[in-house]
């Protein structure tokens, strides 16, 4: 995986083929990713399909080669549809009046034809640098304005959460691979989203893959894509998630579930950015920032021979550990109020807050499912509460609260034993229903079935 930032994408709009060829060769040699179109209509279509970092557009097209009105119309459309996109215009030598109109319509700069290669490249780089600086300034203002709740997602005020936010700020603009660890339901996906939104890739895709829901063969096709006929039912070609995330962030959740036979290929694309689709010999290259999450002990998985050591160290460039709610109880009240507001709006309820008893129950609850369990409890309470305030009875946290009374029972358990016990309790609570147990535990059914097999648990037996 490349450690450099994504190569800027520049779209060139001009109706002269020789101009397009010359500019494409020049700008590709300068390290840009270049696309070309021959009309304003095609330019708007391309911008709608693929985000660009800059538009280099001629002002004069075949319909009107003197006034530049067709190019000015394109400029107005781009300004309305893509207000943050920098546009540099090109015009024939001596037609400066049209260029001035373009600047008044929002163009950042103009180039006269025939152009000087050095000046052209310098103008483009200056505008790209200006846009990047504006994005960084915007991200910084967002961070300062909303440190305790990144874009309304990371909610709380505990020292642990503040430390996570500060670590995100330090590493966001690097391309370092980030490993997000923590129990099920603590918000690892939310941390990955915050990391992406704080980075210079925020205007590129954030693509999530749940590795726990995919079998070995499906993982390869999902990540790297396939050509038509690569395997049974591969009716057409399909881009993999690495391609879709090009220029942005790829978040691999439950990375410990990646089969050992697929890990070498994953390591290759992380280190080189290169891969081939299934059924193809064509090597493709992408620039992707990788974030992974796991609730497993990857070091233990390495020692057990289920996870490659070299892949583990490559993923663990930066670790962000998200502690469970029991270790940051200061955040429970803020999170509960956040979920109350969300579900009150979603279900159009008049619920205005929590009773004193409900707050006490929340703060005392074990919440083994962490933030996800808290969200489900509040959602259920908003739906069921007969009055304006949620009560402890509405939350139905009795079982979780009792679990906190005798924690010493867990002190000497190994990680495997603890996981087995949590799974058994979840199955008992839901009468052996694997779907509901998986939902409570915050894992997919296929991931839970793998754990049942590992621990030798019979779902019907656990329900008795």
Tab-separated table of C-alpha atoms in Angstrom:
chain	number	residue	atom	x	y	z
A	1	UNK	CA	0.000	0.000	0.000
A	2	UNK	CA	1.336	3.382	-0.986
A	3	UNK	CA	2.396	5.611	1.866
A	4	UNK	CA	1.921	8.718	-0.271
A	5	UNK	CA	-1.278	10.677	-0.495
A	6	UNK	CA	-3.662	9.889	-3.333
A	7	UNK	CA	-2.621	11.254	-6.740
A	8	UNK	CA	-4.824	14.247	-7.639
A	9	UNK	CA	-7.518	13.597	-10.232
A	10	UNK	CA	-7.790	16.157	-13.002
A	11	UNK	CA	-10.552	16.168	-15.616
A	12	UNK	CA	-9.781	17.960	-18.911
A	13	UNK	CA	-12.644	19.232	-21.091
A	14	UNK	CA	-11.734	20.297	-24.651
A	15	UNK	CA	-13.174	19.527	-28.088
A	16	UNK	CA	-9.786	19.227	-29.817
A	17	UNK	CA	-8.281	15.742	-29.776
A	18	UNK	CA	-4.707	16.966	-30.191
A	19	UNK	CA	-5.091	19.263	-27.176
A	20	UNK	CA	-6.475	16.416	-25.070
A	21	UNK	CA	-3.617	14.105	-26.077
A	22	UNK	CA	-0.950	16.690	-25.314
A	23	UNK	CA	-2.400	17.636	-21.952
A	24	UNK	CA	-2.955	14.011	-20.977
A	25	UNK	CA	0.687	13.130	-21.674
A	26	UNK	CA	2.008	16.210	-19.867
A	27	UNK	CA	-0.097	15.810	-16.736
A	28	UNK	CA	0.339	12.045	-16.465
A	29	UNK	CA	4.093	12.580	-16.540
A	30	UNK	CA	3.620	15.021	-13.646
A	31	UNK	CA	1.928	12.308	-11.552
A	32	UNK	CA	-1.725	13.286	-11.985
A	33	UNK	CA	-4.606	10.913	-12.677
A	34	UNK	CA	-6.060	12.347	-15.876
A	35	UNK	CA	-9.492	11.985	-17.449
A	36	UNK	CA	-10.586	13.635	-20.690
A	37	UNK	CA	-13.942	14.605	-22.218
A	38	UNK	CA	-14.765	16.530	-25.389
A	39	UNK	CA	-17.886	18.487	-24.399
A	40	UNK	CA	-19.450	20.318	-21.438
A	41	UNK	CA	-22.212	17.702	-21.323
A	42	UNK	CA	-19.679	14.888	-21.002
A	43	UNK	CA	-17.777	16.880	-18.366
A	44	UNK	CA	-20.873	17.181	-16.142
A	45	UNK	CA	-21.651	13.488	-16.590
A	46	UNK	CA	-18.105	12.496	-15.655
A	47	UNK	CA	-18.095	14.741	-12.581
A	48	UNK	CA	-21.349	13.149	-11.437
A	49	UNK	CA	-19.894	9.659	-11.868
A	50	UNK	CA	-16.367	10.138	-10.506
A	51	UNK	CA	-15.240	12.828	-8.003
A	52	UNK	CA	-12.369	14.968	-9.283
A	53	UNK	CA	-9.851	17.247	-7.605
A	54	UNK	CA	-9.738	19.851	-10.383
A	55	UNK	CA	-11.423	20.639	-13.691
A	56	UNK	CA	-9.303	22.084	-16.516
A	57	UNK	CA	-11.867	23.297	-19.074
A	58	UNK	CA	-11.699	25.069	-22.403
A	59	UNK	CA	-14.055	28.030	-22.796
A	60	UNK	CA	-14.618	27.698	-26.570
A	61	UNK	CA	-16.321	24.698	-28.167
A	62	UNK	CA	-17.517	23.867	-31.640
A	63	UNK	CA	-20.933	25.428	-31.107
A	64	UNK	CA	-19.429	28.851	-30.429
A	65	UNK	CA	-15.710	29.391	-30.948
A	66	UNK	CA	-15.541	33.095	-30.075
A	67	UNK	CA	-17.787	34.171	-27.186
A	68	UNK	CA	-16.923	31.398	-24.750
A	69	UNK	CA	-20.563	31.224	-23.669
A	70	UNK	CA	-20.664	27.420	-23.831
A	71	UNK	CA	-17.659	27.237	-21.499
A	72	UNK	CA	-19.206	29.820	-19.176
A	73	UNK	CA	-22.409	27.764	-19.014
A	74	UNK	CA	-20.315	24.748	-17.990
A	75	UNK	CA	-18.619	26.854	-15.322
A	76	UNK	CA	-21.974	27.944	-13.876
A	77	UNK	CA	-23.256	24.366	-13.789
A	78	UNK	CA	-20.104	23.157	-12.032
A	79	UNK	CA	-20.335	26.008	-9.525
A	80	UNK	CA	-23.916	24.985	-8.674
A	81	UNK	CA	-23.361	21.223	-8.567
A	82	UNK	CA	-19.781	21.038	-7.232
A	83	UNK	CA	-19.118	24.331	-5.418
A	84	UNK	CA	-15.851	23.143	-3.832
A	85	UNK	CA	-14.291	21.913	-7.089
A	86	UNK	CA	-11.505	24.233	-8.357
A	87	UNK	CA	-11.835	25.093	-12.048
A	88	UNK	CA	-9.033	26.437	-14.246
A	89	UNK	CA	-10.145	27.608	-17.699
A	90	UNK	CA	-8.287	27.737	-21.019
A	91	UNK	CA	-8.906	30.293	-23.720
A	92	UNK	CA	-7.332	31.319	-27.004
A	93	UNK	CA	-4.522	33.832	-26.940
A	94	UNK	CA	-5.812	37.415	-26.816
A	95	UNK	CA	-9.299	36.495	-25.608
A	96	UNK	CA	-8.700	37.836	-22.119
A	97	UNK	CA	-12.164	39.401	-21.768
A	98	UNK	CA	-13.772	35.966	-21.775
A	99	UNK	CA	-11.232	34.755	-19.207
A	100	UNK	CA	-12.152	37.684	-16.942
A	101	UNK	CA	-15.822	36.709	-17.214
A	102	UNK	CA	-14.844	33.184	-16.224
A	103	UNK	CA	-13.038	34.462	-13.122
A	104	UNK	CA	-16.148	36.452	-12.221
A	105	UNK	CA	-18.205	33.262	-12.582
A	106	UNK	CA	-15.974	31.415	-10.127
A	107	UNK	CA	-12.992	30.058	-12.064
A	108	UNK	CA	-9.833	29.977	-9.954
A	109	UNK	CA	-7.384	30.896	-12.748
A	110	UNK	CA	-6.992	30.860	-16.541
A	111	UNK	CA	-4.443	29.599	-19.065
A	112	UNK	CA	-3.937	31.056	-22.523
A	113	UNK	CA	-3.456	28.800	-25.535
A	114	UNK	CA	-0.878	27.895	-26.627
A	115	UNK	CA	0.167	27.254	-23.068
A	116	UNK	CA	3.512	27.170	-21.355
A	117	UNK	CA	3.962	23.728	-19.785
A	118	UNK	CA	5.727	24.993	-16.673
A	119	UNK	CA	3.171	27.705	-15.964
A	120	UNK	CA	0.271	25.332	-16.600
A	121	UNK	CA	1.570	22.742	-14.131
A	122	UNK	CA	2.390	25.426	-11.553
A	123	UNK	CA	-1.118	26.898	-11.774
A	124	UNK	CA	-2.735	23.485	-11.358
A	125	UNK	CA	-0.537	22.547	-8.394
A	126	UNK	CA	-1.205	25.908	-6.733
A	127	UNK	CA	-4.967	25.425	-6.976
A	128	UNK	CA	-4.763	21.831	-5.742
A	129	UNK	CA	-2.641	22.954	-2.779
A	130	UNK	CA	-5.139	25.713	-1.997
A	131	UNK	CA	-8.033	23.237	-2.002
A	132	UNK	CA	-6.104	20.846	0.245
A	133	UNK	CA	-5.334	23.698	2.656
A	134	UNK	CA	-9.012	24.645	2.779
A	135	UNK	CA	-9.975	21.043	3.539
A	136	UNK	CA	-7.417	20.879	6.348
A	137	UNK	CA	-8.673	24.166	7.751
A	138	UNK	CA	-12.238	22.875	7.655
A	139	UNK	CA	-11.244	19.610	9.363
A	140	UNK	CA	-9.370	21.536	12.065
A	141	UNK	CA	-12.329	23.812	12.732
A	142	UNK	CA	-14.580	20.761	12.985
A	143	UNK	CA	-12.183	19.192	15.476
A	144	UNK	CA	-11.961	22.302	17.626
A	145	UNK	CA	-15.705	22.876	17.487
A	146	UNK	CA	-16.723	19.311	18.221
A	147	UNK	CA	-13.833	17.591	20.011
A	148	UNK	CA	-16.148	15.613	22.280
A	149	UNK	CA	-18.415	14.391	19.493
A	150	UNK	CA	-16.805	14.059	16.098
A	151	UNK	CA	-19.576	14.976	13.650
A	152	UNK	CA	-22.125	13.846	16.254
A	153	UNK	CA	-20.885	10.243	16.228
A	154	UNK	CA	-18.269	9.884	18.971
A	155	UNK	CA	-20.304	10.985	21.960
A	156	UNK	CA	-18.963	11.410	25.490
A	157	UNK	CA	-16.519	13.302	27.650
A	158	UNK	CA	-14.457	10.607	29.361
A	159	UNK	CA	-10.653	10.854	29.390
A	160	UNK	CA	-10.531	7.633	27.375
A	161	UNK	CA	-12.684	9.074	24.581
A	162	UNK	CA	-10.760	12.340	24.559
A	163	UNK	CA	-7.537	10.350	24.190
A	164	UNK	CA	-9.018	8.471	21.212
A	165	UNK	CA	-10.038	11.732	19.531
A	166	UNK	CA	-6.592	13.224	20.054
A	167	UNK	CA	-4.950	10.100	18.611
A	168	UNK	CA	-7.242	10.285	15.573
A	169	UNK	CA	-6.176	13.891	15.032
A	170	UNK	CA	-2.499	12.931	15.176
A	171	UNK	CA	-2.680	10.095	12.655
A	172	UNK	CA	-5.598	11.078	10.417
A	173	UNK	CA	-3.557	12.802	7.708
A	174	UNK	CA	-0.968	10.047	7.514
A	175	UNK	CA	-1.531	6.908	5.470
A	176	UNK	CA	-0.565	4.633	8.366
A	177	UNK	CA	-2.662	1.493	8.690
A	178	UNK	CA	-4.781	1.665	11.842
A	179	UNK	CA	-5.920	-1.317	13.911
A	180	UNK	CA	-8.981	-0.573	16.052
A	181	UNK	CA	-9.420	-3.026	18.910
A	182	UNK	CA	-12.048	-3.537	21.553
A	183	UNK	CA	-15.001	-5.642	22.596
A	184	UNK	CA	-18.107	-6.070	20.483
A	185	UNK	CA	-20.315	-3.024	20.399
A	186	UNK	CA	-17.824	-0.449	21.692
A	187	UNK	CA	-17.989	1.632	18.501
A	188	UNK	CA	-14.999	0.501	16.445
A	189	UNK	CA	-16.827	1.300	13.226
A	190	UNK	CA	-17.638	4.775	14.510
A	191	UNK	CA	-13.950	5.334	15.243
A	192	UNK	CA	-13.083	4.245	11.695
A	193	UNK	CA	-15.608	6.750	10.341
A	194	UNK	CA	-14.155	9.532	12.478
A	195	UNK	CA	-10.653	8.630	11.281
A	196	UNK	CA	-11.744	8.842	7.647
A	197	UNK	CA	-13.632	12.108	8.105
A	198	UNK	CA	-10.659	13.757	9.801
A	199	UNK	CA	-8.271	12.752	6.998
A	200	UNK	CA	-7.423	14.349	3.693
A	201	UNK	CA	-9.388	11.516	2.066
A	202	UNK	CA	-12.712	12.628	3.544
A	203	UNK	CA	-14.097	13.555	0.119
A	204	UNK	CA	-13.293	10.056	-1.163
A	205	UNK	CA	-15.209	6.861	-0.363
A	206	UNK	CA	-15.207	5.105	3.000
A	207	UNK	CA	-15.858	1.463	2.111
A	208	UNK	CA	-16.656	-1.098	4.819
A	209	UNK	CA	-16.290	-4.876	4.517
A	210	UNK	CA	-17.554	-7.152	7.287
A	211	UNK	CA	-15.078	-10.022	7.102
A	212	UNK	CA	-17.151	-12.023	9.562
A	213	UNK	CA	-19.957	-12.496	7.045
A	214	UNK	CA	-17.845	-13.795	4.156
A	215	UNK	CA	-16.406	-17.228	3.410
A	216	UNK	CA	-12.878	-17.601	2.050
A	217	UNK	CA	-13.817	-17.608	-1.645
A	218	UNK	CA	-16.232	-14.723	-1.258
A	219	UNK	CA	-13.622	-12.642	0.565
A	220	UNK	CA	-11.286	-12.803	-2.439
A	221	UNK	CA	-14.016	-11.802	-4.906
A	222	UNK	CA	-15.348	-9.104	-2.574
A	223	UNK	CA	-11.977	-7.472	-1.957
A	224	UNK	CA	-10.352	-7.805	-5.370
A	225	UNK	CA	-13.264	-8.141	-7.800
A	226	UNK	CA	-13.646	-10.572	-10.678
A	227	UNK	CA	-13.969	-10.848	-14.423
A	228	UNK	CA	-16.888	-12.448	-16.221
A	229	UNK	CA	-16.665	-16.226	-15.999
A	230	UNK	CA	-14.037	-16.230	-13.256
A	231	UNK	CA	-16.213	-18.674	-11.300
A	232	UNK	CA	-19.721	-20.078	-11.325
A	233	UNK	CA	-22.363	-17.308	-11.369
A	234	UNK	CA	-19.777	-14.638	-12.289
A	235	UNK	CA	-21.976	-13.330	-15.119
A	236	UNK	CA	-20.141	-10.049	-15.547
A	237	UNK	CA	-17.107	-8.182	-14.345
A	238	UNK	CA	-17.192	-6.533	-10.944
A	239	UNK	CA	-14.871	-4.096	-9.212
A	240	UNK	CA	-13.670	-5.202	-5.781
A	241	UNK	CA	-13.794	-3.111	-2.628
A	242	UNK	CA	-10.160	-2.036	-3.015
A	243	UNK	CA	-11.018	-0.484	-6.384
A	244	UNK	CA	-14.172	1.156	-5.057
A	245	UNK	CA	-12.190	2.670	-2.174
A	246	UNK	CA	-9.401	4.010	-4.414
A	247	UNK	CA	-8.280	7.361	-3.032
A	248	UNK	CA	-10.280	6.826	0.149
A	249	UNK	CA	-10.399	4.489	3.142
A	250	UNK	CA	-11.126	0.764	3.272
A	251	UNK	CA	-12.394	-0.483	6.639
A	252	UNK	CA	-12.073	-4.243	7.208
A	253	UNK	CA	-14.209	-5.176	10.195
A	254	UNK	CA	-13.632	-8.460	12.063
A	255	UNK	CA	-10.246	-8.861	10.375
A	256	UNK	CA	-9.442	-11.901	12.530
A	257	UNK	CA	-11.966	-13.836	10.412
A	258	UNK	CA	-9.827	-13.493	7.274
A	259	UNK	CA	-8.842	-17.084	6.330
A	260	UNK	CA	-5.128	-17.829	6.530
A	261	UNK	CA	-5.037	-18.728	2.827
A	262	UNK	CA	-6.232	-15.219	1.871
A	263	UNK	CA	-3.887	-13.336	4.165
A	264	UNK	CA	-0.835	-13.447	1.870
A	265	UNK	CA	-2.755	-11.766	-0.929
A	266	UNK	CA	-4.102	-9.161	1.469
A	267	UNK	CA	-0.557	-8.474	2.685
A	268	UNK	CA	0.637	-7.976	-0.887
A	269	UNK	CA	-1.955	-5.342	-1.728
A	270	UNK	CA	-1.349	-3.544	1.571
A	271	UNK	CA	2.380	-3.309	0.877
A	272	UNK	CA	2.319	-2.610	-2.865
A	273	UNK	CA	-1.176	-1.395	-3.670
A	274	UNK	CA	-1.238	-3.960	-6.496
A	275	UNK	CA	-3.596	-6.875	-7.169
A	276	UNK	CA	-5.404	-8.753	-9.917
A	277	UNK	CA	-9.106	-9.410	-10.185
A	278	UNK	CA	-10.170	-13.046	-10.100
A	279	UNK	CA	-9.906	-14.398	-13.626
A	280	UNK	CA	-7.595	-11.618	-14.815
A	281	UNK	CA	-3.842	-11.328	-15.334
A	282	UNK	CA	-3.968	-7.529	-15.477
A	283	UNK	CA	-2.290	-5.940	-12.458
A	284	UNK	CA	-4.255	-3.018	-11.032
A	285	UNK	CA	-2.994	-0.395	-8.641
A	286	UNK	CA	-4.904	1.528	-5.990
A	287	UNK	CA	-4.112	4.074	-3.308
A	288	UNK	CA	-6.145	3.130	-0.236
A	289	UNK	CA	-5.827	3.972	3.450
A	290	UNK	CA	-6.592	0.814	5.447
A	291	UNK	CA	-8.302	0.599	8.811
A	292	UNK	CA	-9.088	-2.733	10.450
A	293	UNK	CA	-11.036	-3.727	13.528
A	294	UNK	CA	-11.148	-6.796	15.718
A	295	UNK	CA	-12.413	-7.931	19.084
A	296	UNK	CA	-9.996	-10.865	19.002
A	297	UNK	CA	-6.494	-11.004	20.415
A	298	UNK	CA	-4.534	-11.043	17.158
A	299	UNK	CA	-1.285	-11.835	18.961
A	300	UNK	CA	-2.911	-14.976	20.324
A	301	UNK	CA	-4.224	-15.769	16.833
A	302	UNK	CA	-0.654	-15.464	15.521
A	303	UNK	CA	0.652	-17.807	18.212
A	304	UNK	CA	-2.121	-20.289	17.377
A	305	UNK	CA	-1.120	-20.244	13.702
A	306	UNK	CA	-4.395	-18.737	12.522
A	307	UNK	CA	-3.022	-15.314	11.587
A	308	UNK	CA	0.160	-14.398	9.752
A	309	UNK	CA	2.698	-12.623	11.923
A	310	UNK	CA	3.889	-10.363	9.091
A	311	UNK	CA	0.311	-9.305	8.345
A	312	UNK	CA	-0.341	-8.619	12.023
A	313	UNK	CA	2.618	-6.262	12.308
A	314	UNK	CA	1.685	-4.580	9.013
A	315	UNK	CA	-1.861	-3.924	10.252
A	316	UNK	CA	-0.762	-2.789	13.687
A	317	UNK	CA	1.153	0.330	12.621
A	318	UNK	CA	-1.114	2.371	14.900
A	319	UNK	CA	-3.495	0.779	17.398
A	320	UNK	CA	-6.552	2.574	18.703
A	321	UNK	CA	-8.010	0.671	21.637
A	322	UNK	CA	-11.646	1.464	22.384
A	323	UNK	CA	-12.389	0.595	26.025
A	324	UNK	CA	-15.693	-0.976	27.054
A	325	UNK	CA	-18.389	1.159	28.649
A	326	UNK	CA	-17.663	-0.282	32.076
A	327	UNK	CA	-14.272	1.471	31.889
A	328	UNK	CA	-15.740	4.812	30.786
A	329	UNK	CA	-19.026	5.079	32.601
A	330	UNK	CA	-18.819	8.873	32.369
A	331	UNK	CA	-19.986	8.476	28.762
A	332	UNK	CA	-23.123	6.430	29.493
A	333	UNK	CA	-25.389	9.369	30.320
A	334	UNK	CA	-24.290	11.366	27.231
A	335	UNK	CA	-24.719	8.342	24.978
A	336	UNK	CA	-28.136	7.525	26.419
A	337	UNK	CA	-29.348	11.084	25.837
A	338	UNK	CA	-27.923	10.990	22.316
A	339	UNK	CA	-29.819	7.786	21.500
A	340	UNK	CA	-32.975	9.093	23.168
A	341	UNK	CA	-32.963	12.145	20.894
A	342	UNK	CA	-32.301	9.985	17.828
A	343	UNK	CA	-35.068	7.468	18.460
A	344	UNK	CA	-37.549	10.053	19.713
A	345	UNK	CA	-37.243	11.724	16.297
A	346	UNK	CA	-37.217	8.455	14.370
A	347	UNK	CA	-40.365	7.088	16.004
A	348	UNK	CA	-42.071	10.450	16.588
A	349	UNK	CA	-42.435	9.955	20.307
A	350	UNK	CA	-42.900	12.603	22.985
A	351	UNK	CA	-40.342	11.057	25.369
A	352	UNK	CA	-38.411	13.921	26.987
A	353	UNK	CA	-35.851	12.228	29.229
A	354	UNK	CA	-34.938	9.591	31.814
A	355	UNK	CA	-36.265	9.226	35.329
A	356	UNK	CA	-33.780	9.204	38.212
A	357	UNK	CA	-34.298	5.465	38.517
A	358	UNK	CA	-33.594	4.941	34.822
A	359	UNK	CA	-30.346	6.919	35.029
A	360	UNK	CA	-29.282	4.890	38.063
A	361	UNK	CA	-30.082	1.654	36.221
A	362	UNK	CA	-28.046	2.739	33.203
A	363	UNK	CA	-25.021	3.631	35.310
A	364	UNK	CA	-25.221	0.348	37.233
A	365	UNK	CA	-25.805	-1.949	34.257
A	366	UNK	CA	-23.062	-4.313	33.098
A	367	UNK	CA	-23.859	-3.615	29.419
A	368	UNK	CA	-21.750	-6.483	28.031
A	369	UNK	CA	-22.882	-5.399	24.562
A	370	UNK	CA	-21.469	-1.921	25.245
A	371	UNK	CA	-22.690	1.006	23.111
A	372	UNK	CA	-24.710	-1.248	20.818
A	373	UNK	CA	-26.565	-2.785	23.758
A	374	UNK	CA	-27.171	0.660	25.233
A	375	UNK	CA	-28.605	1.891	21.939
A	376	UNK	CA	-30.941	-1.108	21.693
A	377	UNK	CA	-32.099	-0.640	25.288
A	378	UNK	CA	-32.892	3.036	24.735
A	379	UNK	CA	-34.605	2.327	21.405
A	380	UNK	CA	-36.800	-0.301	23.046
A	381	UNK	CA	-37.591	2.037	25.930
A	382	UNK	CA	-38.589	4.893	23.617
A	383	UNK	CA	-40.971	2.550	21.815
A	384	UNK	CA	-42.486	1.085	24.994
A	385	UNK	CA	-42.441	3.920	27.550
A	386	UNK	CA	-46.061	4.898	28.337
A	387	UNK	CA	-45.117	8.262	29.833
A	388	UNK	CA	-42.943	11.231	28.942
A	389	UNK	CA	-39.929	9.831	30.818
A	390	UNK	CA	-38.160	6.512	30.398
A	391	UNK	CA	-38.177	4.492	33.614
A	392	UNK	CA	-35.893	1.709	34.777
A	393	UNK	CA	-38.646	-0.808	33.984
A	394	UNK	CA	-38.830	0.500	30.391
A	395	UNK	CA	-35.097	-0.129	29.919
A	396	UNK	CA	-35.343	-3.774	31.042
A	397	UNK	CA	-31.740	-3.887	32.215
A	398	UNK	CA	-32.377	-6.108	35.230
A	399	UNK	CA	-30.294	-9.052	34.021
A	400	UNK	CA	-27.345	-6.843	33.103
A	401	UNK	CA	-27.524	-5.001	36.408
A	402	UNK	CA	-27.401	-8.231	38.403
A	403	UNK	CA	-24.269	-9.321	36.539
A	404	UNK	CA	-22.331	-6.435	38.045
A	405	UNK	CA	-22.966	-7.621	41.576
A	406	UNK	CA	-20.477	-10.516	41.484
A	407	UNK	CA	-17.673	-9.753	39.020
A	408	UNK	CA	-15.038	-11.839	40.806
A	409	UNK	CA	-16.471	-14.921	39.134
A	410	UNK	CA	-14.807	-13.741	35.897
A	411	UNK	CA	-11.433	-12.752	37.261
A	412	UNK	CA	-9.579	-16.004	36.606
A	413	UNK	CA	-11.140	-16.880	33.236
A	414	UNK	CA	-9.076	-17.091	30.064
A	415	UNK	CA	-10.234	-15.024	27.100
A	416	UNK	CA	-11.624	-18.145	25.399
A	417	UNK	CA	-13.500	-19.191	28.542
A	418	UNK	CA	-14.953	-15.722	28.960
A	419	UNK	CA	-16.093	-15.625	25.337
A	420	UNK	CA	-17.668	-19.055	25.696
A	421	UNK	CA	-19.564	-17.992	28.807
A	422	UNK	CA	-20.836	-14.779	27.200
A	423	UNK	CA	-22.065	-16.743	24.174
A	424	UNK	CA	-23.806	-19.313	26.372
A	425	UNK	CA	-25.553	-16.581	28.366
A	426	UNK	CA	-26.715	-14.860	25.207
A	427	UNK	CA	-28.141	-18.122	23.858
A	428	UNK	CA	-29.853	-18.832	27.161
A	429	UNK	CA	-31.369	-15.357	27.212
A	430	UNK	CA	-32.806	-15.915	23.730
A	431	UNK	CA	-33.832	-19.571	24.138
A	432	UNK	CA	-31.202	-20.830	21.729
A	433	UNK	CA	-32.119	-18.378	18.943
A	434	UNK	CA	-28.797	-17.823	17.162
A	435	UNK	CA	-30.046	-14.822	15.197
A	436	UNK	CA	-31.103	-12.933	18.341
A	437	UNK	CA	-27.987	-13.979	20.256
A	438	UNK	CA	-25.788	-12.725	17.408
A	439	UNK	CA	-27.677	-9.432	17.377
A	440	UNK	CA	-27.134	-8.982	21.123
A	441	UNK	CA	-23.443	-9.852	20.844
A	442	UNK	CA	-22.941	-7.544	17.872
A	443	UNK	CA	-21.649	-10.197	15.448
A	444	UNK	CA	-23.003	-11.781	12.293
A	445	UNK	CA	-24.722	-15.166	12.450
A	446	UNK	CA	-21.937	-16.775	10.418
A	447	UNK	CA	-19.324	-15.369	12.796
A	448	UNK	CA	-21.290	-16.666	15.784
A	449	UNK	CA	-21.645	-20.111	14.214
A	450	UNK	CA	-17.847	-20.251	13.815
A	451	UNK	CA	-17.439	-19.410	17.494
A	452	UNK	CA	-20.037	-22.032	18.467
A	453	UNK	CA	-18.042	-24.633	16.548
A	454	UNK	CA	-14.757	-23.478	18.102
A	455	UNK	CA	-16.128	-23.707	21.636
A	456	UNK	CA	-18.180	-26.850	21.035
A	457	UNK	CA	-21.457	-25.151	21.982
A	458	UNK	CA	-24.776	-26.653	20.916
A	459	UNK	CA	-27.280	-23.768	20.622
A	460	UNK	CA	-30.211	-25.963	21.631
A	461	UNK	CA	-28.255	-27.301	24.595
A	462	UNK	CA	-27.209	-23.819	25.724
A	463	UNK	CA	-30.852	-22.818	25.863
A	464	UNK	CA	-31.755	-25.398	28.469
